[in-house]
Amino acid sequence: MNVTAIGSACAVSPEERALRDLYLEHGPALYSYVLRMLDGDAHRAEDVIQETLLRCWNKQNLTDDEGMAVRPWMFRVARNLVIDSHRTRMARPLEIGGTNWLSDMCAEVDDIERMLSSMVLHDALRALTPAHREVLEATFFADRTTQQAADDLGIPRGTVKSRVYYALRSLKLALLERGGAVEEMADY
């Protein structure tokens, strides 16, 4: 199977060779010009170059011998293609990705859920006795061991353990009374 691409080295017709020569002569400069206009978007720049050469091919404007310089014409066509593409994107509504809006919405829901859970937890903590609240603050909220909490509170380690146990049970009941979702707590 013999395939001849337009503008390839094995192109047969003079027009095909002229298009290839045109690309080799003006392509690199045109590419860097379009790349700058598109802020470095190489894929879109290649598309614009391809469309510019296609228009040049369709007009049969492949040489400079007709009194018109091809290079400025090609640069003008490429510039107009970039401008048209920009205008088209600005006229259409902003496209959103398939997952961005969903993850953004979930993040908002998570923030609201976290805030509401925090409010319910603070209310439930206020329902505890001062001793239970104090021992939970000294262990869980301060991220300390029972021995460290016992040293800070000036009470025996066993007392801290039993108060934590009963404080968690009371907290679970207080959360259930307030409609909070309570996961199964390990027995201490």
PDB file of C-alpha atoms in Angstrom:
ATOM      1  CA  MET A   1       0.000   0.000   0.000  1.00  0.00           C
ATOM      2  CA  ASN A   2       1.494   3.304  -1.080  1.00  0.00           C
ATOM      3  CA  VAL A   3       0.273   6.360   0.817  1.00  0.00           C
ATOM      4  CA  THR A   4       1.307   9.864  -0.230  1.00  0.00           C
ATOM      5  CA  ALA A   5       0.609  12.575   2.291  1.00  0.00           C
ATOM      6  CA  ILE A   6       0.150  16.128   1.127  1.00  0.00           C
ATOM      7  CA  GLY A   7       3.430  17.962   1.469  1.00  0.00           C
ATOM      8  CA  SER A   8       5.467  14.842   2.136  1.00  0.00           C
ATOM      9  CA  ALA A   9       8.912  14.217   0.670  1.00  0.00           C
ATOM     10  CA  CYS A  10       7.486  11.677  -1.763  1.00  0.00           C
ATOM     11  CA  ALA A  11       4.752  14.039  -2.997  1.00  0.00           C
ATOM     12  CA  VAL A  12       4.183  13.749  -6.709  1.00  0.00           C
ATOM     13  CA  SER A  13       2.501  16.958  -7.792  1.00  0.00           C
ATOM     14  CA  PRO A  14       4.247  20.322  -7.814  1.00  0.00           C
ATOM     15  CA  GLU A  15       1.531  21.754  -5.536  1.00  0.00           C
ATOM     16  CA  GLU A  16       2.222  19.121  -2.907  1.00  0.00           C
ATOM     17  CA  ARG A  17       5.959  19.793  -3.086  1.00  0.00           C
ATOM     18  CA  ALA A  18       5.277  23.536  -2.915  1.00  0.00           C
ATOM     19  CA  LEU A  19       3.188  23.076   0.242  1.00  0.00           C
ATOM     20  CA  ARG A  20       5.961  21.034   1.833  1.00  0.00           C
ATOM     21  CA  ASP A  21       8.558  23.639   0.902  1.00  0.00           C
ATOM     22  CA  LEU A  22       6.265  26.369   2.220  1.00  0.00           C
ATOM     23  CA  TYR A  23       5.940  24.563   5.544  1.00  0.00           C
ATOM     24  CA  LEU A  24       9.681  23.968   5.797  1.00  0.00           C
ATOM     25  CA  GLU A  25      10.432  27.608   5.005  1.00  0.00           C
ATOM     26  CA  HIS A  26       7.785  29.390   7.080  1.00  0.00           C
ATOM     27  CA  GLY A  27       6.565  26.729   9.546  1.00  0.00           C
ATOM     28  CA  PRO A  28       9.037  27.254  12.425  1.00  0.00           C
ATOM     29  CA  ALA A  29       8.622  31.036  12.484  1.00  0.00           C
ATOM     30  CA  LEU A  30       4.848  30.744  12.136  1.00  0.00           C
ATOM     31  CA  TYR A  31       4.722  28.144  14.907  1.00  0.00           C
ATOM     32  CA  SER A  32       6.673  30.298  17.387  1.00  0.00           C
ATOM     33  CA  TYR A  33       4.505  33.339  16.479  1.00  0.00           C
ATOM     34  CA  VAL A  34       1.266  31.413  17.093  1.00  0.00           C
ATOM     35  CA  LEU A  35       2.669  29.744  20.220  1.00  0.00           C
ATOM     36  CA  ARG A  36       3.339  33.167  21.765  1.00  0.00           C
ATOM     37  CA  MET A  37      -0.195  34.328  20.967  1.00  0.00           C
ATOM     38  CA  LEU A  38      -1.635  31.195  22.596  1.00  0.00           C
ATOM     39  CA  ASP A  39       0.461  31.475  25.776  1.00  0.00           C
ATOM     40  CA  GLY A  40       2.425  28.321  25.073  1.00  0.00           C
ATOM     41  CA  ASP A  41      -0.456  25.979  24.165  1.00  0.00           C
ATOM     42  CA  ALA A  42       1.434  23.734  21.738  1.00  0.00           C
ATOM     43  CA  HIS A  43      -1.576  21.625  20.697  1.00  0.00           C
ATOM     44  CA  ARG A  44      -3.689  24.612  19.722  1.00  0.00           C
ATOM     45  CA  ALA A  45      -0.689  26.186  17.968  1.00  0.00           C
ATOM     46  CA  GLU A  46      -0.275  23.070  15.834  1.00  0.00           C
ATOM     47  CA  ASP A  47      -3.979  23.172  14.964  1.00  0.00           C
ATOM     48  CA  VAL A  48      -3.698  26.811  13.881  1.00  0.00           C
ATOM     49  CA  ILE A  49      -0.631  26.062  11.739  1.00  0.00           C
ATOM     50  CA  GLN A  50      -2.440  23.156  10.116  1.00  0.00           C
ATOM     51  CA  GLU A  51      -5.522  25.274   9.384  1.00  0.00           C
ATOM     52  CA  THR A  52      -3.330  28.068   7.994  1.00  0.00           C
ATOM     53  CA  LEU A  53      -1.586  25.684   5.612  1.00  0.00           C
ATOM     54  CA  LEU A  54      -4.921  24.161   4.622  1.00  0.00           C
ATOM     55  CA  ARG A  55      -6.265  27.597   3.702  1.00  0.00           C
ATOM     56  CA  CYS A  56      -3.097  28.294   1.784  1.00  0.00           C
ATOM     57  CA  TRP A  57      -3.596  25.000  -0.066  1.00  0.00           C
ATOM     58  CA  ASN A  58      -7.247  25.785  -0.824  1.00  0.00           C
ATOM     59  CA  LYS A  59      -6.381  29.212  -2.243  1.00  0.00           C
ATOM     60  CA  GLN A  60      -3.585  27.701  -4.302  1.00  0.00           C
ATOM     61  CA  ASN A  61      -1.447  30.491  -2.871  1.00  0.00           C
ATOM     62  CA  LEU A  62       1.691  28.439  -2.476  1.00  0.00           C
ATOM     63  CA  THR A  63       4.347  30.670  -4.050  1.00  0.00           C
ATOM     64  CA  ASP A  64       5.467  34.269  -3.912  1.00  0.00           C
ATOM     65  CA  ASP A  65       5.436  34.752  -7.684  1.00  0.00           C
ATOM     66  CA  GLU A  66       1.927  36.288  -7.969  1.00  0.00           C
ATOM     67  CA  GLY A  67       2.873  39.687  -6.571  1.00  0.00           C
ATOM     68  CA  MET A  68       1.755  38.844  -3.038  1.00  0.00           C
ATOM     69  CA  ALA A  69       4.151  37.820  -0.304  1.00  0.00           C
ATOM     70  CA  VAL A  70       2.957  34.528   1.159  1.00  0.00           C
ATOM     71  CA  ARG A  71       4.638  34.845   4.563  1.00  0.00           C
ATOM     72  CA  PRO A  72       2.757  37.986   5.719  1.00  0.00           C
ATOM     73  CA  TRP A  73      -0.463  36.492   4.383  1.00  0.00           C
ATOM     74  CA  MET A  74       0.095  33.268   6.345  1.00  0.00           C
ATOM     75  CA  PHE A  75       0.879  35.225   9.524  1.00  0.00           C
ATOM     76  CA  ARG A  76      -2.303  37.295   9.052  1.00  0.00           C
ATOM     77  CA  VAL A  77      -4.395  34.133   8.515  1.00  0.00           C
ATOM     78  CA  ALA A  78      -2.882  32.503  11.629  1.00  0.00           C
ATOM     79  CA  ARG A  79      -3.484  35.669  13.681  1.00  0.00           C
ATOM     80  CA  ASN A  80      -7.115  35.814  12.499  1.00  0.00           C
ATOM     81  CA  LEU A  81      -7.610  32.141  13.365  1.00  0.00           C
ATOM     82  CA  VAL A  82      -6.316  32.738  16.904  1.00  0.00           C
ATOM     83  CA  ILE A  83      -8.556  35.797  17.307  1.00  0.00           C
ATOM     84  CA  ASP A  84     -11.596  33.920  15.969  1.00  0.00           C
ATOM     85  CA  SER A  85     -10.920  31.025  18.335  1.00  0.00           C
ATOM     86  CA  HIS A  86     -10.647  33.404  21.280  1.00  0.00           C
ATOM     87  CA  ARG A  87     -13.863  35.199  20.362  1.00  0.00           C
ATOM     88  CA  THR A  88     -15.701  31.891  19.978  1.00  0.00           C
ATOM     89  CA  ARG A  89     -14.610  30.741  23.432  1.00  0.00           C
ATOM     90  CA  MET A  90     -15.598  34.078  24.980  1.00  0.00           C
ATOM     91  CA  ALA A  91     -19.052  33.954  23.361  1.00  0.00           C
ATOM     92  CA  ARG A  92     -19.827  30.509  24.754  1.00  0.00           C
ATOM     93  CA  PRO A  93     -20.580  29.876  28.402  1.00  0.00           C
ATOM     94  CA  LEU A  94     -17.696  28.600  30.459  1.00  0.00           C
ATOM     95  CA  GLU A  95     -17.405  24.841  30.226  1.00  0.00           C
ATOM     96  CA  ILE A  96     -17.125  22.871  33.409  1.00  0.00           C
ATOM     97  CA  GLY A  97     -15.425  19.567  33.847  1.00  0.00           C
ATOM     98  CA  GLY A  98     -17.298  16.403  34.621  1.00  0.00           C
ATOM     99  CA  THR A  99     -16.019  16.064  38.179  1.00  0.00           C
ATOM    100  CA  ASN A 100     -15.029  19.575  39.301  1.00  0.00           C
ATOM    101  CA  TRP A 101     -18.515  20.827  40.059  1.00  0.00           C
ATOM    102  CA  LEU A 102     -19.374  17.630  41.907  1.00  0.00           C
ATOM    103  CA  SER A 103     -16.253  17.712  44.072  1.00  0.00           C
ATOM    104  CA  ASP A 104     -16.766  21.444  44.759  1.00  0.00           C
ATOM    105  CA  MET A 105     -20.345  20.789  45.817  1.00  0.00           C
ATOM    106  CA  CYS A 106     -19.270  17.887  48.018  1.00  0.00           C
ATOM    107  CA  ALA A 107     -16.608  20.078  49.618  1.00  0.00           C
ATOM    108  CA  GLU A 108     -19.235  22.696  50.450  1.00  0.00           C
ATOM    109  CA  VAL A 109     -21.547  20.043  51.903  1.00  0.00           C
ATOM    110  CA  ASP A 110     -18.660  18.577  53.917  1.00  0.00           C
ATOM    111  CA  ASP A 111     -17.814  22.018  55.329  1.00  0.00           C
ATOM    112  CA  ILE A 112     -21.422  22.637  56.339  1.00  0.00           C
ATOM    113  CA  GLU A 113     -21.746  19.129  57.767  1.00  0.00           C
ATOM    114  CA  ARG A 114     -18.517  19.578  59.736  1.00  0.00           C
ATOM    115  CA  MET A 115     -19.721  22.918  61.127  1.00  0.00           C
ATOM    116  CA  LEU A 116     -23.083  21.475  62.186  1.00  0.00           C
ATOM    117  CA  SER A 117     -21.425  18.433  63.764  1.00  0.00           C
ATOM    118  CA  SER A 118     -19.089  20.731  65.644  1.00  0.00           C
ATOM    119  CA  MET A 119     -22.016  22.743  67.005  1.00  0.00           C
ATOM    120  CA  VAL A 120     -23.822  19.589  68.157  1.00  0.00           C
ATOM    121  CA  LEU A 121     -20.628  18.270  69.770  1.00  0.00           C
ATOM    122  CA  HIS A 122     -20.018  21.517  71.676  1.00  0.00           C
ATOM    123  CA  ASP A 123     -23.584  21.494  72.918  1.00  0.00           C
ATOM    124  CA  ALA A 124     -23.254  17.871  74.034  1.00  0.00           C
ATOM    125  CA  LEU A 125     -19.964  18.631  75.814  1.00  0.00           C
ATOM    126  CA  ARG A 126     -21.679  21.412  77.790  1.00  0.00           C
ATOM    127  CA  ALA A 127     -24.180  18.826  79.035  1.00  0.00           C
ATOM    128  CA  LEU A 128     -21.376  16.809  80.708  1.00  0.00           C
ATOM    129  CA  THR A 129     -20.310  17.308  84.299  1.00  0.00           C
ATOM    130  CA  PRO A 130     -17.267  19.568  84.791  1.00  0.00           C
ATOM    131  CA  ALA A 131     -15.121  16.581  85.863  1.00  0.00           C
ATOM    132  CA  HIS A 132     -16.003  14.604  82.735  1.00  0.00           C
ATOM    133  CA  ARG A 133     -15.479  17.606  80.462  1.00  0.00           C
ATOM    134  CA  GLU A 134     -12.132  18.328  82.143  1.00  0.00           C
ATOM    135  CA  VAL A 135     -10.830  14.788  81.678  1.00  0.00           C
ATOM    136  CA  LEU A 136     -11.896  14.665  78.011  1.00  0.00           C
ATOM    137  CA  GLU A 137     -10.184  17.992  77.369  1.00  0.00           C
ATOM    138  CA  ALA A 138      -7.036  16.766  79.124  1.00  0.00           C
ATOM    139  CA  THR A 139      -6.862  13.520  77.130  1.00  0.00           C
ATOM    140  CA  PHE A 140      -8.634  13.594  73.750  1.00  0.00           C
ATOM    141  CA  PHE A 141      -8.588  17.292  72.909  1.00  0.00           C
ATOM    142  CA  ALA A 142      -5.060  17.878  74.235  1.00  0.00           C
ATOM    143  CA  ASP A 143      -3.850  14.614  72.641  1.00  0.00           C
ATOM    144  CA  ARG A 144      -2.201  13.368  75.808  1.00  0.00           C
ATOM    145  CA  THR A 145      -1.939   9.977  77.434  1.00  0.00           C
ATOM    146  CA  THR A 146      -3.863   9.111  80.572  1.00  0.00           C
ATOM    147  CA  GLN A 147      -0.634   9.337  82.590  1.00  0.00           C
ATOM    148  CA  GLN A 148       0.122  12.829  81.245  1.00  0.00           C
ATOM    149  CA  ALA A 149      -3.466  13.927  81.938  1.00  0.00           C
ATOM    150  CA  ALA A 150      -3.266  12.455  85.457  1.00  0.00           C
ATOM    151  CA  ASP A 151      -0.074  14.403  86.129  1.00  0.00           C
ATOM    152  CA  ASP A 152      -1.626  17.634  84.801  1.00  0.00           C
ATOM    153  CA  LEU A 153      -4.899  17.201  86.706  1.00  0.00           C
ATOM    154  CA  GLY A 154      -3.231  15.948  89.888  1.00  0.00           C
ATOM    155  CA  ILE A 155      -5.390  12.818  90.127  1.00  0.00           C
ATOM    156  CA  PRO A 156      -4.508   9.098  89.893  1.00  0.00           C
ATOM    157  CA  ARG A 157      -4.213   7.467  86.473  1.00  0.00           C
ATOM    158  CA  GLY A 158      -7.015   4.994  87.277  1.00  0.00           C
ATOM    159  CA  THR A 159      -9.363   7.873  88.068  1.00  0.00           C
ATOM    160  CA  VAL A 160      -8.583   9.472  84.696  1.00  0.00           C
ATOM    161  CA  LYS A 161      -9.344   6.168  82.949  1.00  0.00           C
ATOM    162  CA  SER A 162     -12.679   5.660  84.678  1.00  0.00           C
ATOM    163  CA  ARG A 163     -13.726   9.289  84.158  1.00  0.00           C
ATOM    164  CA  VAL A 164     -12.865   9.022  80.448  1.00  0.00           C
ATOM    165  CA  TYR A 165     -14.952   5.857  80.212  1.00  0.00           C
ATOM    166  CA  TYR A 166     -17.995   7.416  81.875  1.00  0.00           C
ATOM    167  CA  ALA A 167     -17.500  10.740  80.077  1.00  0.00           C
ATOM    168  CA  LEU A 168     -17.587   8.995  76.691  1.00  0.00           C
ATOM    169  CA  ARG A 169     -20.738   7.112  77.642  1.00  0.00           C
ATOM    170  CA  SER A 170     -22.383  10.353  78.780  1.00  0.00           C
ATOM    171  CA  LEU A 171     -21.223  12.123  75.638  1.00  0.00           C
ATOM    172  CA  LYS A 172     -22.692   9.375  73.459  1.00  0.00           C
ATOM    173  CA  LEU A 173     -26.061   9.722  75.199  1.00  0.00           C
ATOM    174  CA  ALA A 174     -25.943  13.516  74.927  1.00  0.00           C
ATOM    175  CA  LEU A 175     -25.213  13.274  71.187  1.00  0.00           C
ATOM    176  CA  LEU A 176     -28.058  10.803  70.663  1.00  0.00           C
ATOM    177  CA  GLU A 177     -30.453  13.158  72.490  1.00  0.00           C
ATOM    178  CA  ARG A 178     -29.435  15.945  70.103  1.00  0.00           C
ATOM    179  CA  GLY A 179     -29.907  13.832  66.991  1.00  0.00           C
ATOM    180  CA  GLY A 180     -26.203  13.519  66.293  1.00  0.00           C
ATOM    181  CA  ALA A 181     -24.914  10.507  64.423  1.00  0.00           C
ATOM    182  CA  VAL A 182     -22.880   8.421  66.801  1.00  0.00           C
ATOM    183  CA  GLU A 183     -20.587   5.745  65.498  1.00  0.00           C
ATOM    184  CA  GLU A 184     -19.957   2.790  67.720  1.00  0.00           C
ATOM    185  CA  MET A 185     -17.369   3.746  70.302  1.00  0.00           C
ATOM    186  CA  ALA A 186     -14.951   1.236  71.637  1.00  0.00           C
ATOM    187  CA  ASP A 187     -15.484   0.368  75.277  1.00  0.00           C
ATOM    188  CA  TYR A 188     -12.664   1.685  77.423  1.00  0.00           C
TER     189      TYR A 188
END
